[in-house]
Amino acid sequence: MSMTFVGRDKILEEQPLLEIGRISKSFGGPKVLDAVTFCVRRGEIVGLVGPNGAGKTTVFNIVCGHLRADSGDIKLGGRSVLGLPPHSIARRGLGRTFQNVRVFGRLTAFDNLLVASETSRWNTWRAMTRGNRNAGLGERVELALESIGIQDHAQELAESLSYGQKKLLALAMCLMADRQVLLLDEPLAGVQPDIASIILARLGDLARAGKAILFIEHDLEAVSSLADRIVVLDGGRKIAEGSPAAIQKDPLVLEAYLT
Amino acid sequence: MNYFLHVLVLISIYTILASSLNLLVGCTGMLSVAHAAFYGLGAYAGALAALHWGFGFPFDLAVACGLGAVVALIVALPSLRVHGDYFVLGTFALQMIVFNLLNNWTAVTGGAVGMGRIRNPSVFGIFIASPLRYVCLSGPFAALVVWALMKISQSSYGNVIRAIRDDEVLAETLGTDVHREKTIVFVLAAAIAAGAGSLYADYIRFIAPSNFTVQESIFLLAIVIIGGAGNFLGSVIGAAVLVALPELLRFFDVSSAAAANVRQILYGVLLVVVMIARPRGLLGEYDFRR
């Protein structure tokens, strides 16, 4: 897909695209998130790491609107999205992939991307009266499939794709939806090295095109190779934030990962 | 000949019903057992409009569709927020409420004994009284409904409702207002079913609550499943097979009292055989059991 690359030094000075301000959450018992605060700027790749149960996916679910925070605020492009339904938050510029990869299994790979594209410019009457193939959109879909290397599987049902191909398809759906902020839940988990390299290349392209990317990974070394900045959660609290080099030496982080 | 035409009229009415239910169940994944409730509401609304206002067939049909749509909209607002089994239970409750309303609101509906003296429709001055003329009315209606639903199914909207069927959470995360789109589909399907009810009442000229029970809803579901979920031509074939099949009993020495029970057994056996031998149905897009 064609992308306009932007100067990174400049954009890092701009207002963050995603601001997470002191969000807390409990499910009746102890807090699973406790006043977590951080941000992601345009063109930045931020890794969200922490041991199991640290609250990483809960952060994603709150940002997406699938869970409601007990307190705190979420801003997307400077505007609060707290309390909005997930589809509304998505239309304001948020894309997401899931830890357990989710695609529309009984649609073809091609149609998965068409759906992802349609929902960003939704008009019910136009959608009902227009065929699901138009030349311009079809070309975009084909380019997106090519960019992740599964163009040969375009007409296969998504449920018949391999796990890695589904991960690629899920990422391509984010590309088609053209969101400004992307939340990627373990994009590299369980995929083979060749697919991981495609995913890493596309994430680099997206960041250079000015997207703000927040991703979850368990492997601190893998995160360090990709992220500009890392946020570390442990027991629902942010225990560290900084460059990959600084995080790897942080005593609190080392303790959280070693214990 | 008239008997053959009568079967054709029934097939066209059941085609309309099954196609609209297929949009709901096969394309959007909303398993409803309340379709006969909308069918019944439309039948009574059309008949009452004809009886009290007498503006003619298109008006009666519009009243029926309008009432179906309004009731569906009122029901959709709370019930479409629940999913899966809870949604099925919600539609079951609606089906029972509508049946009991038709059965007990005697002053308006005639109660359990039903409503007779419904006038045959008149279209552009032509009185539609014979089965042949009614085939000429209901046949094109069925064709129009199937064509329109196929167009919707093949449109971008069709893709989006199939996406909702496959994974609501993902569809919502991509920006689809799932509740809104499900409401639109539910209202559209209900309006079409109510329109079929009006056609049925005008043709049969006598309706009773026993025509619109939960068994009728399940019969409509059987047409969709046997024809093939998500495929509208499948609904046409399913309607033809399931409406015509019990008529074959007439050629055997089966008493009319036993015929109704044999008919239920036939449907049951056919459904089980199709589920085992061809879970997609005759022309279905996917395995309905999943």
Coordinates of C-alpha atoms in Angstrom, one line a residue:
Chain A
M1 CA 0.0 0.0 0.0
S2 CA 1.2 3.5 -0.7
M3 CA 2.0 5.6 2.4
T4 CA 3.2 9.1 3.0
F5 CA 6.2 9.0 5.3
V6 CA 6.7 11.8 7.7
G7 CA 9.7 13.2 9.6
R8 CA 9.9 11.4 12.9
D9 CA 11.7 14.0 15.0
K10 CA 9.1 16.6 14.2
I11 CA 6.1 14.4 15.0
L12 CA 7.5 13.3 18.3
E13 CA 7.1 16.8 19.5
E14 CA 3.4 16.9 18.6
Q15 CA 0.4 16.2 20.9
P16 CA 0.0 12.5 21.5
L17 CA -2.6 10.7 19.4
L18 CA -3.4 8.3 22.3
E19 CA -3.4 9.5 25.9
I20 CA -4.1 7.2 28.7
G21 CA -4.6 9.2 31.9
R22 CA -4.7 7.5 35.3
I23 CA -7.0 4.7 34.4
S24 CA -8.0 2.3 37.1
K25 CA -10.1 -0.8 37.0
S26 CA -11.2 -3.6 39.3
F27 CA -13.6 -6.5 38.7
G28 CA -15.0 -6.4 42.3
G29 CA -11.7 -7.5 43.9
P30 CA -8.3 -5.9 43.9
K31 CA -7.4 -3.4 41.2
V32 CA -6.3 -4.9 38.0
L33 CA -5.2 -1.5 36.8
D34 CA -4.1 1.3 39.2
A35 CA -3.8 4.8 37.9
V36 CA -2.0 3.8 34.7
T37 CA -0.8 6.7 32.6
F38 CA 1.2 6.9 29.4
C39 CA 0.8 8.2 25.8
V40 CA 1.6 7.3 22.2
R41 CA 2.6 9.9 19.7
R42 CA 2.2 10.0 15.9
G43 CA 4.8 7.8 14.2
E44 CA 5.8 6.2 17.5
I45 CA 5.9 2.5 18.3
V46 CA 5.4 1.8 22.0
G47 CA 5.7 -1.6 23.6
L48 CA 3.5 -2.6 26.5
V49 CA 5.1 -5.4 28.5
G50 CA 4.6 -7.1 31.7
P51 CA 4.2 -10.6 33.2
N52 CA 1.0 -12.5 33.0
G53 CA -1.9 -10.8 34.8
A54 CA -0.1 -7.4 34.6
G55 CA -3.2 -5.8 33.0
K56 CA -2.0 -5.3 29.5
T57 CA -5.0 -6.6 27.6
T58 CA -7.3 -4.9 30.1
V59 CA -5.7 -1.6 29.0
F60 CA -6.5 -2.5 25.4
N61 CA -10.1 -3.4 26.3
I62 CA -10.6 -0.1 28.1
V63 CA -9.1 1.9 25.3
C64 CA -11.3 0.1 22.7
G65 CA -14.4 0.6 24.8
H66 CA -15.0 -3.1 25.5
L67 CA -14.5 -2.4 29.2
R68 CA -15.3 0.7 31.1
A69 CA -12.6 2.2 33.4
D70 CA -13.6 2.9 37.0
S71 CA -11.7 6.2 36.8
G72 CA -9.3 8.1 34.6
D73 CA -9.6 9.3 31.0
I74 CA -8.7 8.1 27.5
K75 CA -8.0 10.7 24.7
L76 CA -7.8 9.9 21.1
G77 CA -6.4 12.8 19.0
G78 CA -6.9 15.1 22.0
R79 CA -10.6 14.2 22.5
S80 CA -11.9 12.1 25.3
V81 CA -13.4 8.8 24.2
L82 CA -14.2 7.4 27.6
G83 CA -17.7 5.9 27.7
L84 CA -18.1 5.8 24.0
P85 CA -19.1 2.4 22.4
P86 CA -16.4 0.5 20.6
H87 CA -17.6 1.2 17.1
S88 CA -17.6 4.9 17.8
I89 CA -14.1 4.8 19.2
A90 CA -13.0 2.9 16.1
R91 CA -14.4 5.5 13.8
R92 CA -12.5 8.2 15.6
G93 CA -9.3 6.5 14.5
L94 CA -8.6 3.4 16.6
G95 CA -7.7 0.0 15.1
R96 CA -7.0 -3.2 17.0
T97 CA -5.9 -6.8 16.6
F98 CA -6.5 -9.5 19.2
Q99 CA -4.3 -11.9 21.2
N100 CA -6.4 -14.8 20.0
V101 CA -6.4 -13.9 16.3
R102 CA -9.9 -12.8 15.1
V103 CA -11.0 -12.7 11.5
F104 CA -14.4 -13.2 9.8
G105 CA -14.0 -17.0 9.3
R106 CA -16.8 -17.6 6.8
L107 CA -15.8 -14.6 4.6
T108 CA -13.0 -14.8 2.1
A109 CA -9.7 -13.0 2.9
F110 CA -10.7 -10.5 0.2
D111 CA -14.1 -9.8 1.7
N112 CA -12.5 -9.5 5.2
L113 CA -10.6 -6.5 3.9
L114 CA -13.6 -5.1 2.1
V115 CA -15.5 -5.1 5.4
A116 CA -12.6 -3.5 7.2
S117 CA -12.6 -0.8 4.6
E118 CA -16.3 -0.2 4.4
T119 CA -16.9 0.3 8.1
S120 CA -14.7 3.3 8.2
R121 CA -16.9 5.2 5.8
W122 CA -20.2 3.7 6.6
N123 CA -23.5 4.7 5.0
T124 CA -26.2 2.0 5.3
W125 CA -28.3 3.0 2.2
R126 CA -25.2 3.3 0.0
A127 CA -23.9 0.0 1.2
M128 CA -27.2 -1.7 0.5
T129 CA -27.5 -0.4 -3.0
R130 CA -24.0 -0.8 -4.1
G131 CA -22.3 -4.0 -5.2
N132 CA -19.5 -5.3 -3.0
R133 CA -16.9 -5.0 -5.7
N134 CA -15.9 -1.6 -7.0
A135 CA -12.7 -1.1 -9.0
G136 CA -10.9 1.4 -6.8
L137 CA -11.6 -0.5 -3.6
G138 CA -10.8 -3.8 -5.1
E139 CA -7.4 -2.5 -6.2
R140 CA -6.7 -1.3 -2.6
V141 CA -7.6 -4.7 -1.3
E142 CA -5.4 -6.5 -3.7
L143 CA -2.5 -4.2 -2.8
A144 CA -3.1 -4.8 0.9
L145 CA -3.1 -8.6 0.3
E146 CA 0.1 -8.3 -1.7
S147 CA 1.8 -6.2 1.0
I148 CA 1.4 -9.1 3.5
G149 CA 2.1 -11.8 0.9
I150 CA -1.3 -13.6 1.0
Q151 CA -2.6 -12.5 -2.4
D152 CA -2.8 -16.1 -3.6
H153 CA -5.3 -16.8 -0.8
A154 CA -7.6 -13.9 -1.6
Q155 CA -10.6 -16.1 -2.4
E156 CA -10.1 -18.6 0.3
L157 CA -12.3 -18.5 3.4
A158 CA -10.4 -16.9 6.3
E159 CA -11.1 -19.9 8.5
S160 CA -9.1 -22.1 6.2
L161 CA -5.9 -19.9 6.5
S162 CA -3.0 -20.9 8.7
Y163 CA -2.6 -19.2 12.1
G164 CA 0.2 -17.0 10.8
Q165 CA -1.8 -16.0 7.7
K166 CA -4.7 -15.1 9.9
K167 CA -2.4 -12.8 11.9
L168 CA -1.3 -11.2 8.7
L169 CA -4.9 -10.8 7.5
A170 CA -5.9 -9.2 10.9
L171 CA -3.0 -6.7 10.4
A172 CA -4.1 -6.0 6.8
M173 CA -7.6 -5.3 8.1
C174 CA -6.1 -2.6 10.3
L175 CA -4.3 -1.2 7.2
M176 CA -7.5 -1.1 5.2
A177 CA -9.4 0.6 8.0
D178 CA -6.7 3.3 7.9
R179 CA -6.8 4.1 11.6
Q180 CA -4.4 6.6 13.2
V181 CA -3.8 4.6 16.3
L182 CA -3.2 0.8 16.3
L183 CA -3.4 -1.5 19.3
L184 CA -1.7 -4.8 18.4
D185 CA -2.1 -7.6 21.0
E186 CA 0.9 -9.9 20.6
P187 CA 1.3 -9.5 16.9
L188 CA 4.4 -11.8 16.8
A189 CA 3.2 -14.6 19.1
G190 CA 3.1 -18.0 17.6
V191 CA 4.1 -17.0 14.1
Q192 CA 7.0 -18.3 12.0
P193 CA 10.1 -16.2 11.4
D194 CA 9.2 -15.4 7.8
I195 CA 5.7 -14.1 8.8
A196 CA 7.2 -12.3 11.8
S197 CA 9.6 -10.4 9.4
I198 CA 6.6 -9.4 7.2
I199 CA 4.7 -8.1 10.2
L200 CA 7.8 -6.2 11.5
A201 CA 8.3 -4.6 8.1
R202 CA 4.6 -3.5 7.9
L203 CA 4.8 -2.1 11.4
G204 CA 7.8 0.0 10.4
D205 CA 6.0 1.3 7.3
L206 CA 3.0 2.2 9.4
A207 CA 5.1 4.1 11.9
R208 CA 6.9 6.0 9.2
A209 CA 3.5 6.8 7.7
G210 CA 2.6 8.5 11.0
K211 CA 0.5 5.9 12.7
A212 CA 0.7 5.6 16.5
I213 CA 1.3 2.0 17.4
L214 CA 0.9 0.4 20.8
F215 CA 1.7 -3.3 21.0
I216 CA 1.8 -6.0 23.6
E217 CA 4.5 -8.6 23.7
H218 CA 5.8 -10.9 26.4
D219 CA 9.3 -11.2 25.1
L220 CA 11.3 -8.1 26.3
E221 CA 14.0 -8.7 23.8
A222 CA 11.6 -8.8 20.8
V223 CA 9.9 -5.6 22.1
S224 CA 13.3 -3.9 22.4
S225 CA 14.1 -4.5 18.8
L226 CA 10.9 -2.9 17.6
A227 CA 9.8 -0.3 20.1
D228 CA 10.8 3.3 20.4
R229 CA 9.7 3.3 23.9
I230 CA 8.5 0.7 26.4
V231 CA 5.9 0.8 29.2
V232 CA 6.1 -1.9 31.8
L233 CA 3.1 -3.0 33.9
D234 CA 3.2 -5.2 36.9
G235 CA 0.2 -6.1 39.1
G236 CA -1.9 -3.4 37.4
R237 CA 0.6 -0.6 38.0
K238 CA 3.1 1.1 35.7
I239 CA 6.5 0.3 37.1
A240 CA 8.7 1.7 34.3
E241 CA 8.7 3.7 31.1
G242 CA 11.5 4.6 28.8
S243 CA 13.8 3.6 26.0
P244 CA 14.4 -0.1 25.4
A245 CA 18.0 0.3 26.6
A246 CA 16.9 2.0 29.9
I247 CA 14.1 -0.5 30.5
Q248 CA 16.4 -3.5 30.1
K249 CA 18.6 -2.2 33.0
D250 CA 15.8 -1.0 35.2
P251 CA 16.0 -2.9 38.5
L252 CA 12.2 -2.9 39.0
V253 CA 11.7 -4.4 35.6
L254 CA 14.3 -7.1 36.1
E255 CA 12.7 -8.0 39.4
A256 CA 9.2 -8.3 37.9
Y257 CA 10.5 -10.5 35.1
L258 CA 12.8 -12.6 37.3
T259 CA 10.3 -13.2 40.1
Chain B
M1 CA -55.8 -27.3 -11.7
N2 CA -57.0 -24.9 -9.0
Y3 CA -55.4 -27.2 -6.4
F4 CA -52.0 -27.0 -8.2
L5 CA -52.4 -23.2 -8.3
H6 CA -53.3 -23.1 -4.6
V7 CA -50.0 -24.9 -3.8
L8 CA -48.1 -22.4 -6.0
V9 CA -49.7 -19.5 -4.0
L10 CA -48.6 -21.1 -0.7
I11 CA -45.1 -21.7 -2.1
S12 CA -44.8 -18.1 -3.1
I13 CA -46.0 -16.9 0.3
Y14 CA -43.6 -19.2 2.2
T15 CA -40.8 -18.1 -0.2
I16 CA -41.3 -14.6 1.0
L17 CA -41.4 -15.7 4.7
A18 CA -38.4 -18.0 4.4
S19 CA -36.3 -15.4 2.4
S20 CA -36.9 -12.7 5.0
L21 CA -36.0 -15.2 7.8
N22 CA -32.9 -16.2 5.9
L23 CA -31.7 -12.6 5.9
L24 CA -32.1 -12.7 9.7
V25 CA -30.8 -16.2 10.4
G26 CA -28.6 -17.1 7.5
C27 CA -26.9 -13.8 6.7
T28 CA -26.9 -12.1 10.1
G29 CA -26.8 -15.0 12.4
M30 CA -29.8 -14.0 14.5
L31 CA -31.7 -17.2 15.3
S32 CA -35.3 -16.0 15.7
V33 CA -38.3 -18.2 16.5
A34 CA -40.7 -15.2 16.3
H35 CA -41.1 -15.0 12.6
A36 CA -44.6 -16.4 12.7
A37 CA -45.5 -13.7 15.2
F38 CA -44.8 -11.0 12.6
Y39 CA -46.5 -13.1 9.9
G40 CA -49.6 -13.2 12.2
L41 CA -49.4 -9.5 13.1
G42 CA -49.3 -8.7 9.4
A43 CA -52.2 -11.0 8.6
Y44 CA -54.4 -9.5 11.2
A45 CA -53.3 -5.9 10.5
G46 CA -54.0 -6.3 6.7
A47 CA -57.3 -8.0 7.4
L48 CA -58.5 -5.4 9.9
A49 CA -57.4 -2.6 7.6
A50 CA -59.4 -4.1 4.8
L51 CA -62.4 -4.6 7.0
H52 CA -62.5 -1.2 8.7
W53 CA -60.9 1.2 6.2
G54 CA -61.3 -0.4 2.8
F55 CA -58.7 1.6 1.0
G56 CA -57.6 -1.4 -1.0
F57 CA -54.8 -3.9 -1.3
P58 CA -51.7 -1.8 -1.5
F59 CA -52.8 0.2 1.6
D60 CA -53.6 -3.0 3.6
L61 CA -50.2 -4.4 2.6
A62 CA -48.5 -1.1 3.7
V63 CA -50.4 -1.2 7.1
A64 CA -49.3 -4.8 7.7
C65 CA -45.6 -4.0 6.8
G66 CA -45.7 -0.8 8.9
L67 CA -47.1 -2.6 12.0
G68 CA -44.5 -5.4 11.6
A69 CA -41.7 -2.9 11.3
V70 CA -42.9 -0.8 14.3
V71 CA -43.3 -3.8 16.6
A72 CA -39.9 -5.2 15.5
L73 CA -38.3 -1.8 16.2
I74 CA -39.8 -1.7 19.7
V75 CA -38.7 -5.2 20.4
A76 CA -35.3 -4.8 18.9
L77 CA -34.2 -1.9 21.1
P78 CA -33.9 -4.1 24.3
S79 CA -33.7 -7.6 22.9
L80 CA -30.9 -7.2 20.3
R81 CA -28.5 -6.3 23.0
V82 CA -28.5 -9.9 24.1
H83 CA -26.9 -12.6 22.0
G84 CA -27.1 -16.3 21.2
D85 CA -29.4 -18.4 23.4
Y86 CA -30.7 -15.3 25.2
F87 CA -31.8 -13.8 21.9
V88 CA -33.6 -17.0 20.9
L89 CA -35.4 -17.0 24.3
G90 CA -36.3 -13.3 23.7
T91 CA -37.9 -14.1 20.3
F92 CA -39.7 -17.1 21.9
A93 CA -41.2 -14.8 24.5
L94 CA -42.3 -12.4 21.7
Q95 CA -43.9 -15.3 19.8
M96 CA -45.8 -16.4 22.8
I97 CA -47.0 -12.8 23.7
V98 CA -48.2 -12.2 20.1
F99 CA -50.0 -15.6 20.0
N100 CA -51.7 -15.0 23.3
L101 CA -52.7 -11.5 22.2
L102 CA -54.2 -12.7 19.0
N103 CA -55.9 -15.6 20.9
N104 CA -57.4 -13.5 23.7
W105 CA -58.1 -10.0 22.3
T106 CA -61.4 -11.3 21.1
A107 CA -63.0 -7.9 20.5
V108 CA -60.4 -7.1 17.8
T109 CA -59.1 -10.4 16.5
G110 CA -62.1 -12.7 17.1
G111 CA -60.0 -14.8 19.5
A112 CA -59.4 -18.5 19.0
V113 CA -62.2 -18.9 16.5
G114 CA -60.4 -16.5 14.2
M115 CA -61.5 -13.9 11.7
G116 CA -63.4 -14.6 8.6
R117 CA -65.1 -12.5 5.8
I118 CA -61.8 -11.1 4.7
R119 CA -62.3 -9.5 1.3
N120 CA -60.2 -10.7 -1.7
P121 CA -57.9 -7.9 -2.8
S122 CA -58.4 -5.7 -5.8
V123 CA -55.4 -4.4 -7.7
F124 CA -55.8 -1.6 -10.3
G125 CA -59.5 -2.5 -10.5
I126 CA -58.9 -6.2 -11.1
F127 CA -60.6 -8.3 -8.4
I128 CA -58.1 -11.0 -7.3
A129 CA -60.5 -13.9 -6.5
S130 CA -59.3 -17.0 -8.4
P131 CA -56.1 -18.9 -7.5
L132 CA -54.8 -18.1 -11.0
R133 CA -55.1 -14.4 -10.4
Y134 CA -53.6 -14.8 -6.9
V135 CA -50.6 -16.7 -8.4
C136 CA -50.2 -13.7 -10.7
L137 CA -50.1 -11.4 -7.6
S138 CA -48.1 -13.4 -5.1
G139 CA -45.6 -14.9 -7.6
P140 CA -44.2 -11.5 -8.7
F141 CA -44.2 -10.4 -5.1
A142 CA -42.1 -13.4 -4.0
A143 CA -39.8 -12.8 -7.0
L144 CA -39.4 -9.2 -6.1
V145 CA -38.6 -10.0 -2.4
V146 CA -36.1 -12.7 -3.4
W147 CA -34.4 -10.4 -5.9
A148 CA -34.2 -7.5 -3.5
L149 CA -32.8 -9.6 -0.7
M150 CA -30.3 -11.2 -3.0
K151 CA -29.2 -7.7 -4.1
I152 CA -28.7 -6.7 -0.5
S153 CA -26.9 -9.9 0.3
Q154 CA -24.5 -9.3 -2.6
S155 CA -23.9 -5.7 -1.6
S156 CA -21.3 -4.2 0.8
Y157 CA -24.1 -4.3 3.3
G158 CA -24.4 -8.1 2.8
N159 CA -20.7 -8.4 3.6
V160 CA -21.0 -6.4 6.8
I161 CA -24.0 -8.3 8.1
R162 CA -22.1 -11.6 7.4
A163 CA -19.2 -10.2 9.3
I164 CA -21.6 -9.5 12.2
R165 CA -22.7 -13.1 12.0
D166 CA -19.1 -14.4 12.1
D167 CA -17.8 -12.1 14.9
E168 CA -19.7 -9.3 16.5
V169 CA -16.8 -8.1 18.6
L170 CA -14.4 -7.8 15.7
A171 CA -17.1 -6.1 13.6
E172 CA -17.6 -3.6 16.3
T173 CA -13.9 -3.1 16.7
L174 CA -13.7 -2.3 13.0
G175 CA -16.3 0.5 13.4
T176 CA -19.6 -1.3 12.7
D177 CA -22.5 -0.2 14.8
V178 CA -23.6 -3.8 15.4
H179 CA -26.8 -3.0 17.3
R180 CA -27.9 -0.6 14.6
E181 CA -27.3 -2.9 11.7
K182 CA -29.0 -5.8 13.5
T183 CA -32.0 -3.6 14.2
I184 CA -32.2 -2.7 10.6
V185 CA -32.1 -6.3 9.5
F186 CA -34.6 -7.4 12.2
V187 CA -37.1 -4.6 11.2
L188 CA -36.7 -5.3 7.5
A189 CA -37.3 -9.0 8.0
A190 CA -40.3 -8.4 10.2
A191 CA -41.8 -6.0 7.8
I192 CA -41.5 -8.5 4.9
A193 CA -43.0 -11.3 7.0
A194 CA -45.9 -9.1 8.0
G195 CA -46.4 -8.3 4.3
A196 CA -46.5 -12.0 3.6
G197 CA -49.1 -12.3 6.4
S198 CA -51.3 -9.7 4.7
L199 CA -51.1 -11.6 1.4
Y200 CA -52.0 -14.8 3.1
A201 CA -55.0 -13.3 4.9
D202 CA -56.3 -11.8 1.6
Y203 CA -55.9 -15.1 -0.1
I204 CA -57.3 -17.6 2.5
R205 CA -59.9 -15.1 3.7
F206 CA -60.0 -16.7 7.1
I207 CA -57.2 -16.4 9.8
A208 CA -56.9 -17.8 13.3
P209 CA -54.2 -17.6 15.9
S210 CA -53.5 -21.3 15.3
N211 CA -52.0 -20.3 11.9
F212 CA -49.3 -18.3 13.7
T213 CA -47.9 -20.5 16.4
V214 CA -44.3 -21.2 17.4
Q215 CA -44.6 -24.4 15.4
E216 CA -45.1 -22.2 12.3
S217 CA -41.9 -20.3 13.2
I218 CA -40.0 -23.5 13.5
F219 CA -41.4 -24.7 10.2
L220 CA -40.1 -21.5 8.6
L221 CA -36.7 -22.2 10.2
A222 CA -36.8 -25.7 8.8
I223 CA -37.3 -24.2 5.3
V224 CA -34.3 -21.9 5.7
I225 CA -32.1 -24.7 7.1
I226 CA -33.1 -27.3 4.5
G227 CA -32.9 -24.8 1.6
G228 CA -29.5 -23.6 2.9
A229 CA -28.7 -20.7 5.3
G230 CA -27.5 -17.6 3.6
N231 CA -28.7 -18.6 0.1
F232 CA -32.0 -17.1 -1.1
L233 CA -32.5 -19.5 -4.0
G234 CA -32.2 -22.2 -1.3
S235 CA -35.1 -20.6 0.5
V236 CA -37.2 -20.8 -2.7
I237 CA -36.4 -24.5 -3.1
G238 CA -36.8 -25.1 0.6
A239 CA -40.3 -23.5 0.5
A240 CA -41.2 -25.6 -2.6
V241 CA -40.1 -28.8 -1.0
L242 CA -41.6 -28.4 2.4
V243 CA -44.9 -26.9 1.2
A244 CA -45.3 -29.5 -1.5
L245 CA -44.1 -32.5 0.5
P246 CA -47.1 -32.9 2.8
E247 CA -49.4 -32.4 -0.2
L248 CA -48.1 -35.8 -1.5
L249 CA -49.9 -37.4 1.5
R250 CA -53.2 -36.6 -0.3
F251 CA -52.3 -39.3 -2.9
F252 CA -51.9 -41.9 -0.1
D253 CA -54.6 -43.3 2.0
V254 CA -54.0 -41.2 5.1
S255 CA -56.9 -39.8 7.1
S256 CA -57.0 -36.0 7.5
A257 CA -56.7 -36.4 11.3
A258 CA -53.5 -38.5 10.9
A259 CA -52.1 -36.3 8.1
A260 CA -51.2 -33.4 10.4
N261 CA -49.2 -35.7 12.6
V262 CA -47.6 -37.5 9.7
R263 CA -46.6 -34.1 8.3
Q264 CA -44.8 -33.2 11.5
I265 CA -43.0 -36.5 11.4
L266 CA -42.0 -35.9 7.8
Y267 CA -40.6 -32.5 8.6
G268 CA -38.6 -33.9 11.6
V269 CA -37.2 -36.8 9.6
L270 CA -36.2 -34.5 6.7
L271 CA -34.5 -32.0 9.0
V272 CA -32.5 -34.8 10.8
V273 CA -31.5 -36.3 7.4
V274 CA -30.4 -33.0 6.0
M275 CA -28.5 -32.1 9.2
I276 CA -26.6 -35.4 9.0
A277 CA -26.1 -35.8 5.3
R278 CA -25.8 -32.2 4.2
P279 CA -25.4 -29.7 7.1
R280 CA -25.2 -26.8 4.7
G281 CA -28.7 -27.5 3.4
L282 CA -29.4 -27.9 -0.3
L283 CA -27.7 -24.6 -1.4
G284 CA -26.3 -23.2 1.9
E285 CA -23.2 -21.1 2.3
Y286 CA -22.1 -22.7 5.5
D287 CA -22.6 -25.5 7.9
F288 CA -25.6 -24.4 10.1
R289 CA -24.6 -26.6 13.0
R290 CA -21.6 -24.4 13.9

